[in-house]
Structure formats: structure tokens, C-alpha cells
XYZ file of C-alpha atoms in Angstrom:
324
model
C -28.904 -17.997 8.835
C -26.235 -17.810 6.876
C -23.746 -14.493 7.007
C -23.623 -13.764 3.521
C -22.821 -10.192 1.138
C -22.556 -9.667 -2.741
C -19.618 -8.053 -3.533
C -19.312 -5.361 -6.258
C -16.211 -4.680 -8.386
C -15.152 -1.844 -10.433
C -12.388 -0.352 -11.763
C -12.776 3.052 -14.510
C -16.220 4.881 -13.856
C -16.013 8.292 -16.067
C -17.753 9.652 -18.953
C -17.084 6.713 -21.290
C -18.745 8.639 -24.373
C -17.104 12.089 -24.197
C -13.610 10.990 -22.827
C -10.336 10.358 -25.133
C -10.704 6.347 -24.745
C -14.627 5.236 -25.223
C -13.474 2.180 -25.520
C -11.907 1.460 -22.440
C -13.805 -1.601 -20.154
C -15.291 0.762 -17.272
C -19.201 1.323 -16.584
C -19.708 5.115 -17.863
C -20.915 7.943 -15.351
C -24.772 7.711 -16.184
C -24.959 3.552 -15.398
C -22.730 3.810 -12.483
C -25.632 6.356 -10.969
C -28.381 4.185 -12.003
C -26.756 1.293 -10.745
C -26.117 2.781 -7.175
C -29.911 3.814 -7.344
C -30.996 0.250 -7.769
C -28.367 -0.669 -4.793
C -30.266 1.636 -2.094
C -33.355 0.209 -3.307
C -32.627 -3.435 -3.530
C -30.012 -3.876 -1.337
C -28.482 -2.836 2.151
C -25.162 -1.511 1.052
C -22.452 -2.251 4.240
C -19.087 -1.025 5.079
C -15.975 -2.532 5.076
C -15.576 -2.497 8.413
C -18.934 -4.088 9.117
C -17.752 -6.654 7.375
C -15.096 -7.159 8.917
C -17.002 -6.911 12.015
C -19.391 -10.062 11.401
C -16.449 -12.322 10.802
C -15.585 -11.963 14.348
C -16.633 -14.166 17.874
C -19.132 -11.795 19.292
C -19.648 -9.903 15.598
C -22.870 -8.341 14.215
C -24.454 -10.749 11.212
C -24.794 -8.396 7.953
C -28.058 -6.962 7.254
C -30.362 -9.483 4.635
C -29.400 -8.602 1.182
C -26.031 -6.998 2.243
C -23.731 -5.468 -0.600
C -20.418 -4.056 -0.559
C -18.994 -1.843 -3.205
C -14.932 -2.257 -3.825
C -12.965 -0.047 -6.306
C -9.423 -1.817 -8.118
C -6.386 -0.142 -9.110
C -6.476 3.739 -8.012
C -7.807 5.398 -11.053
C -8.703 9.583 -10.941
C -11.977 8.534 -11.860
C -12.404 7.056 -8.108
C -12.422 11.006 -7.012
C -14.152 12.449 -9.586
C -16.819 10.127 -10.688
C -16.912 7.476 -7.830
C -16.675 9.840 -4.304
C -19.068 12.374 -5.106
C -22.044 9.862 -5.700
C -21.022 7.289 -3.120
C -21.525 10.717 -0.811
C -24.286 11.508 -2.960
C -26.493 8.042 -1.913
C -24.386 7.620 1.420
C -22.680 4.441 0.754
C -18.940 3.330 1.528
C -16.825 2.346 -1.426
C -13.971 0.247 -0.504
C -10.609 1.166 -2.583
C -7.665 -0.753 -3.446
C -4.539 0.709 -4.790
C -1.343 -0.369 -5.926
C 1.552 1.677 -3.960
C 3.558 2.423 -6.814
C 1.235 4.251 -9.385
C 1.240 7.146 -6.414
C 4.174 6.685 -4.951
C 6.433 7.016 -7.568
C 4.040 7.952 -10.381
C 4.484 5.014 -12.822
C 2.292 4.034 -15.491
C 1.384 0.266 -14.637
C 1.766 -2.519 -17.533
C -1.790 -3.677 -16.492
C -2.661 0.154 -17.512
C -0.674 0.387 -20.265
C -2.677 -2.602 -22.079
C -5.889 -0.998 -21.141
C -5.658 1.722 -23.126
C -3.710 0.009 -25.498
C -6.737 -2.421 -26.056
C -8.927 0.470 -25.903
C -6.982 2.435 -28.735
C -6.469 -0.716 -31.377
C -9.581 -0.541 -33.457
C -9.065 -4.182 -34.730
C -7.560 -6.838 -32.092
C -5.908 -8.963 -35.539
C -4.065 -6.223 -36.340
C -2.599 -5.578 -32.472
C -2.034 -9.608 -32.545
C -0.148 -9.024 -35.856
C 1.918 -6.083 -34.208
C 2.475 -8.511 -31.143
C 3.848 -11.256 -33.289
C 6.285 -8.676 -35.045
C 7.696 -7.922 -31.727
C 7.991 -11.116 -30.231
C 9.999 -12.192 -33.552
C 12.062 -9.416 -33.397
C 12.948 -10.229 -29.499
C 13.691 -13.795 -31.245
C 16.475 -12.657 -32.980
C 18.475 -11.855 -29.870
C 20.218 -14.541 -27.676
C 17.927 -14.008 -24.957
C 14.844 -14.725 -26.013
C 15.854 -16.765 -29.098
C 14.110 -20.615 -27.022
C 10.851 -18.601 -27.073
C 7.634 -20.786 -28.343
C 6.560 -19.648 -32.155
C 3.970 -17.361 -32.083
C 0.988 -19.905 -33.662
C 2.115 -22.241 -30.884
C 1.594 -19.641 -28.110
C -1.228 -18.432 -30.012
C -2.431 -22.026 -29.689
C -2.433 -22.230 -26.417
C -3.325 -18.664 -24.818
C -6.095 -17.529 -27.492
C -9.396 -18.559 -25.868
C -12.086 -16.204 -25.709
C -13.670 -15.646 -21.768
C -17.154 -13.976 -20.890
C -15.772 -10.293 -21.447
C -12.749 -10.650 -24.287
C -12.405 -11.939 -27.619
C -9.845 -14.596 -28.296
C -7.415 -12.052 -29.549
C -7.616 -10.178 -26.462
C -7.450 -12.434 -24.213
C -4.292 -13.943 -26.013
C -2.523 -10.183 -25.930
C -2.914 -9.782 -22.004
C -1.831 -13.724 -21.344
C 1.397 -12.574 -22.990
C 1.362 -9.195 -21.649
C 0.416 -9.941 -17.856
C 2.057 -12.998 -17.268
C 3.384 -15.582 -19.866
C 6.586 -13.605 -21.494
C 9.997 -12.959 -18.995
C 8.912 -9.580 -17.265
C 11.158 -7.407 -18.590
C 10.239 -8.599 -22.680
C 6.791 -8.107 -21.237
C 7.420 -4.658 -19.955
C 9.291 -3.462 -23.607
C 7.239 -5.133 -25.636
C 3.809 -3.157 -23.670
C 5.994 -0.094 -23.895
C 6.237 -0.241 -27.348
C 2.618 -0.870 -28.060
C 1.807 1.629 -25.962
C 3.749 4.205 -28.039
C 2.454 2.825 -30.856
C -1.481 2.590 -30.280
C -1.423 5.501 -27.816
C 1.797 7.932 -28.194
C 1.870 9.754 -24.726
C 4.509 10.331 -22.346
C 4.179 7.333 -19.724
C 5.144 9.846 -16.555
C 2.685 12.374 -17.783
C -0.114 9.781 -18.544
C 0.319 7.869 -14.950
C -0.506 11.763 -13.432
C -3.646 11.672 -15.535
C -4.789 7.726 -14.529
C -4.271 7.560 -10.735
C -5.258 9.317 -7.841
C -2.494 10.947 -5.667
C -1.532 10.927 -2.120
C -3.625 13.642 -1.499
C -6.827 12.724 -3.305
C -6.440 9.401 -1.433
C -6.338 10.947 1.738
C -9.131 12.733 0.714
C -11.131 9.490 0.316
C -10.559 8.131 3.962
C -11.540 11.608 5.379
C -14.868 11.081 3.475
C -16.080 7.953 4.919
C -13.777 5.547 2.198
C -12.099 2.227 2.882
C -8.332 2.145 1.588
C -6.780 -1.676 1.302
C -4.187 -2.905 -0.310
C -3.838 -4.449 -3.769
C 0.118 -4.831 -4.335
C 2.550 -2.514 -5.070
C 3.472 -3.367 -8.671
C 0.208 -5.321 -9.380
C 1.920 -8.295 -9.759
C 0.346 -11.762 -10.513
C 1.347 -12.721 -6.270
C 1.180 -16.260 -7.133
C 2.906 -16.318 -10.120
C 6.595 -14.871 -7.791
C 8.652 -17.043 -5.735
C 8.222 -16.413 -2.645
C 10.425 -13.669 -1.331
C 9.499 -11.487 -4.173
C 5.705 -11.829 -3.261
C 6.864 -10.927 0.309
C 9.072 -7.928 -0.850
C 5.567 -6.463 -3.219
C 3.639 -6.777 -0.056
C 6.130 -5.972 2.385
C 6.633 -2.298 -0.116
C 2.903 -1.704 -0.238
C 2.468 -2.076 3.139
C 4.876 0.470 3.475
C 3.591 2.970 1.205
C -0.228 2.884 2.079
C 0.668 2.876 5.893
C -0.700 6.374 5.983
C -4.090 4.773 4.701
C -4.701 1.869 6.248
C -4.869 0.111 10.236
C -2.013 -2.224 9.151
C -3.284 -4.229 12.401
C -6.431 -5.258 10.322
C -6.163 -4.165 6.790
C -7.567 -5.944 3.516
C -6.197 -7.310 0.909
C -7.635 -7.001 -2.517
C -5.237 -9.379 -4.976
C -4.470 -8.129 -8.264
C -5.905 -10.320 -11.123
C -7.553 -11.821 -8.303
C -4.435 -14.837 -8.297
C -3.376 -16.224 -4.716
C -2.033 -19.500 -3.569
C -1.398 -20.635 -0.110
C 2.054 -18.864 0.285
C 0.283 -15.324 -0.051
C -2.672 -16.404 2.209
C -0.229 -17.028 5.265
C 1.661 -14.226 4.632
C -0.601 -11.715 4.593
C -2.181 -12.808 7.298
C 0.894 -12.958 9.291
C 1.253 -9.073 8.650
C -2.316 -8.327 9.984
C -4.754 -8.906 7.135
C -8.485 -9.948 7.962
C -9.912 -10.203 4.301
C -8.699 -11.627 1.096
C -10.554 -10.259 -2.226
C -10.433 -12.277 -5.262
C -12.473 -12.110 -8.624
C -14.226 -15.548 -8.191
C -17.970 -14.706 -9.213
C -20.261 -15.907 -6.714
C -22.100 -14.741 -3.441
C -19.882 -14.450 -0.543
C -20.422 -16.601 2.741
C -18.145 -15.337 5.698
C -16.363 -17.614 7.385
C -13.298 -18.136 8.838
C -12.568 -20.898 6.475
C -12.677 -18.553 3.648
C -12.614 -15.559 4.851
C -9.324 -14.442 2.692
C -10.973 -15.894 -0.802
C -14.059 -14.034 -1.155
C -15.550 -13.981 -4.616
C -16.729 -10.888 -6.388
C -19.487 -9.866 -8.694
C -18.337 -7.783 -11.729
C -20.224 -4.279 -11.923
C -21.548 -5.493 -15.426
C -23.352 -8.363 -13.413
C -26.032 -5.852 -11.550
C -28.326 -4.059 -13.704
C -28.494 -1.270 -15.642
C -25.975 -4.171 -17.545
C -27.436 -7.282 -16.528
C -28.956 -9.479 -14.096
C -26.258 -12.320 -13.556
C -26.148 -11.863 -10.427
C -29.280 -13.764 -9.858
C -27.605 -16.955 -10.838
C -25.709 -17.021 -7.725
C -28.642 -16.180 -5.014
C -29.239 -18.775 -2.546
């Protein structure tokens, strides 16, 4: 039989309606209940650690119908919203956090466009405002050899099963395809623009602390690691990715049994020079966003796919696509 467990991702669960950004992507308080309700009655929801358990020699196989519920990226909403109903139905939520939004309290570019997305009422007009800036970078020696913008739009606007074309274009620049530090003014500007807070005063509002995620682990919680800066790990040479894990090791030491810890990788990117490293500093599991039904093995055992929240009803049922 095989040793198999769906894996659940989420990332903001709050009070979508009532909240300052309704439009952020998160799955709002009242699904997120309903959803764990149909967990405990059509599923056997594991730990982390029994997971990581049946991946070893003389390991216990996972339960039929096995589930496992994993959090990205640190958000408040994991200790207000997410905590009190995992204790609620008794299940383990797994949580991933990037050691700098705690650590030194920095809004994250992945967060900035969030709620920049969530605050542009018409994704032509924030491509418009994107062009503008990426012209106005032109002008300086720098970034003067930069592709036009309908040649970039060319080539990074193509719409995926949760974004628009325009979207999807704005976080390809954003997240990966300008220089990193025109990426980080250019998101800092939008964000001023579209949302007009203090970055250092919003980052307090987004993330958990050190104290709320200590809070977690006494509870029952998993903690794991998902960078420090939420880098694209795949996308830095290779002393850089070493130096991101290398500083979130560091900071989530408190956290974490950094003889067997998990790795969760942000945008779900990896290549082979992550995979050995990590598991030269003591990982056992590698978390990606792949959608599919995870096997464990030791062949794959750091490349385990991940079902999207929005794949499990109350939202839909896609996750019957991928049952053996």
C-alpha cells in the first residue's frame, strides 16, 4: 500500500469581508471552519512529525486518507484565526515563516504586492502605473538595456488558474524578473501609491512575532522554515541561497529541532543545489507548490506537492482529480 497524504496550503485566513483588504487571496474565517469540518469528517488529519515518522526504516505508514495542514509566510492571522480552530477540532497546523518579517520587522516585497494587488481596483491601470515606473528607471544609466515594456509584457503576461494576465505579469516583474533592488523601489512605490502606510508599522500588523510564534509550538504547532527573505532559492547563485538559509536557520533556532527540521520553499522554486544543501544542514522534508497527492519516499521526499486550500471544498473539489 502505498504511503501517501494530501497536503493543504494556506496563507491569510481572517475575516475577508469586514477587514481593510477584502480583496486580498486568503480563504475568509467562515470557509476556513467549514473546511476543517469537512477535514475531521473526510479525512485523518496527521502531524508533521508523523510524517516525518513514516518516511523512516522502521516508521509507522500514515493513516488511509491522511491530510496535513501547512500555513506559508507568518501572517497574524495564523494566531488569531488559524490556532484557535486548529485547537478548536484538534488538528496540527504546520507553519512556515520567513526569519526576517519577525526578526527585524520588515514588510516583505512578496507582501507588499499582496496588498498592493488587493488595493488596485483595475489590474490595467496598476500595469499602466508599472510601465510608468519601469520607463522612468529607463532613463537612468543603470537600467537604461532594460527590455520595452510590450516586449516584457509579451513574454510574462499569461494568465494561470488563480490570476489574470495582468497579474500575473505584475508579480513576474515584481518577484523575480527586474534586478532586485529596481524590484524592491519600484514595489515600494506602488505600495505607497495603492496602499499609503508606513512599511515598519504595517509589517507589525501582517506577521506574527517571536512571542506569538512561540506561542504556536507550546500549543501543539509545527514551526519550519521557509527562507529568511523569501527569496526565489533557485533563482541565487549559490552562496547567497546558502547565506538565506544559513540566516533563517539562525533566527528560527528557537523554533525548530534544526537536527530534523522542514523546509517549506518560498514560491515553491528549488533546484538541486538547495536540495543538497538543506539536507546537509539537517532537513527531512522539502515542501513545494506542485499540485498533486503526495507519495513518501525517499526519492522524493524533499519535493512534495501541495494542494491549494481553494482545491478542498467549501471552494471546490479539485482535489479529486489527483486521487489514486
Amino acid at each position: 500500500m502505498k504511503n501517501e497524504v494530501s497536503i493543504s496550503m494556506y496563507h491569510y485566513t481572517r475575516d475577508l469581508a469586514h477587514s481593510r483588504y477584502p480583496n486580498i487571496k486568503g480563504l475568509a474565517y467562515d470557509l476556513f471552519e467549514q473546511q476543517l469540518q469537512f477535514f475531521a469528517a473526510h479525512f485523518s488529519v496527521v502531524t508533521m512529525e508523523a510524517v516525518i515518522h513514516a518516511l523512516e526504516p522502521d516508521g509507522k505508514p500514515l493513516p488511509e486518507h491522511a491530510l496535513l495542514l501547512t500555513f506559508d509566510d507568518g501572517y497574524i492571522d495564523n494566531f488569531t484565526v488559524a490556532l484557535p480552530l486548529l485547537k478548536k477540532y484538534g488538528m496540527q497546523g504546520s507553519f512556515f515563516i520567513p526569519g526576517k518579517t519577525f526578526s527585524e520587522n520588515v514588510l516583505l516585497d512578496v507582501n507588499k504586492i499582496h496588498f498592493v494587488l488587493a488595493s488596485a481596483d483595475n489590474p490595467k491601470e496598476l500595469v499602466h502605473d508599472l510601465f510608468q515606473l519601469l520607463d522612468e528607471a529607463r532613463r537612468g544609466p543603470e537600467y537604461r538595456d532594460i527590455l520595452d515594456n510590450e516586449s516584457l509584457y509579451a513574454h510574462y503576461a499569461a494568465a494561470n488558474r488563480f490570476d489574470s494576465a495582468e497579474i500575473v505579469f505584475c508579480k513576474q516583474m515584481l518577484q523575480t524578473v527586474l534586478p532586485e533592488k529596481l524590484r524592491n523601489e519600484i514595489t515600494s512605490a506602488l505600495f505607497a501609491r495603492y496602499v499609503g502606510q508606513p512599511e515598519a508599522n504595517f509589517a507589525r500588523e501582517v506577521y506574527m512575532n517571536a512571542d506569538q510564534i512561540s506561542c504556536l509550538k507550546a500549543n501543539g504547532m509545527f514551526i519550519g522554515l521557509h527562507g529568511y527573505d523569501h527569496y526565489w532559492l533557485s533563482e541565487l547563485n549559490k552562496a547567497d541561497m546558502e547565506r538565506d538559509i544559513d540566516k533563517a536557520l539562525e533566527v528560527m533556532a528557537p523554533f525548530i529541532n534544526k537536527e530534523a527540521w522542514v523546509m517549506n520553499y518560498p514560491y515553491g522554486v528549488y533546484n538541486q543545489d538547495v536540495i543538497d544543501y538543506i539536507q546537509a544542514r539537517g532537513c527531512v522534508l522539502g515542501l513545494t507548490t506542485d499540485v498533486a497527492k503526495a507519495e513518501l519516499t525517499a526519492a522524493n521526499r524533499y519535493t512534495l506537492p501541495r494542494f491549494d486550500c481553494n482545491d478542498f471544498p467549501p471552494k471546490s473539489e479539485n482535489y479529486l482529480k489527483y486521487q489514486g
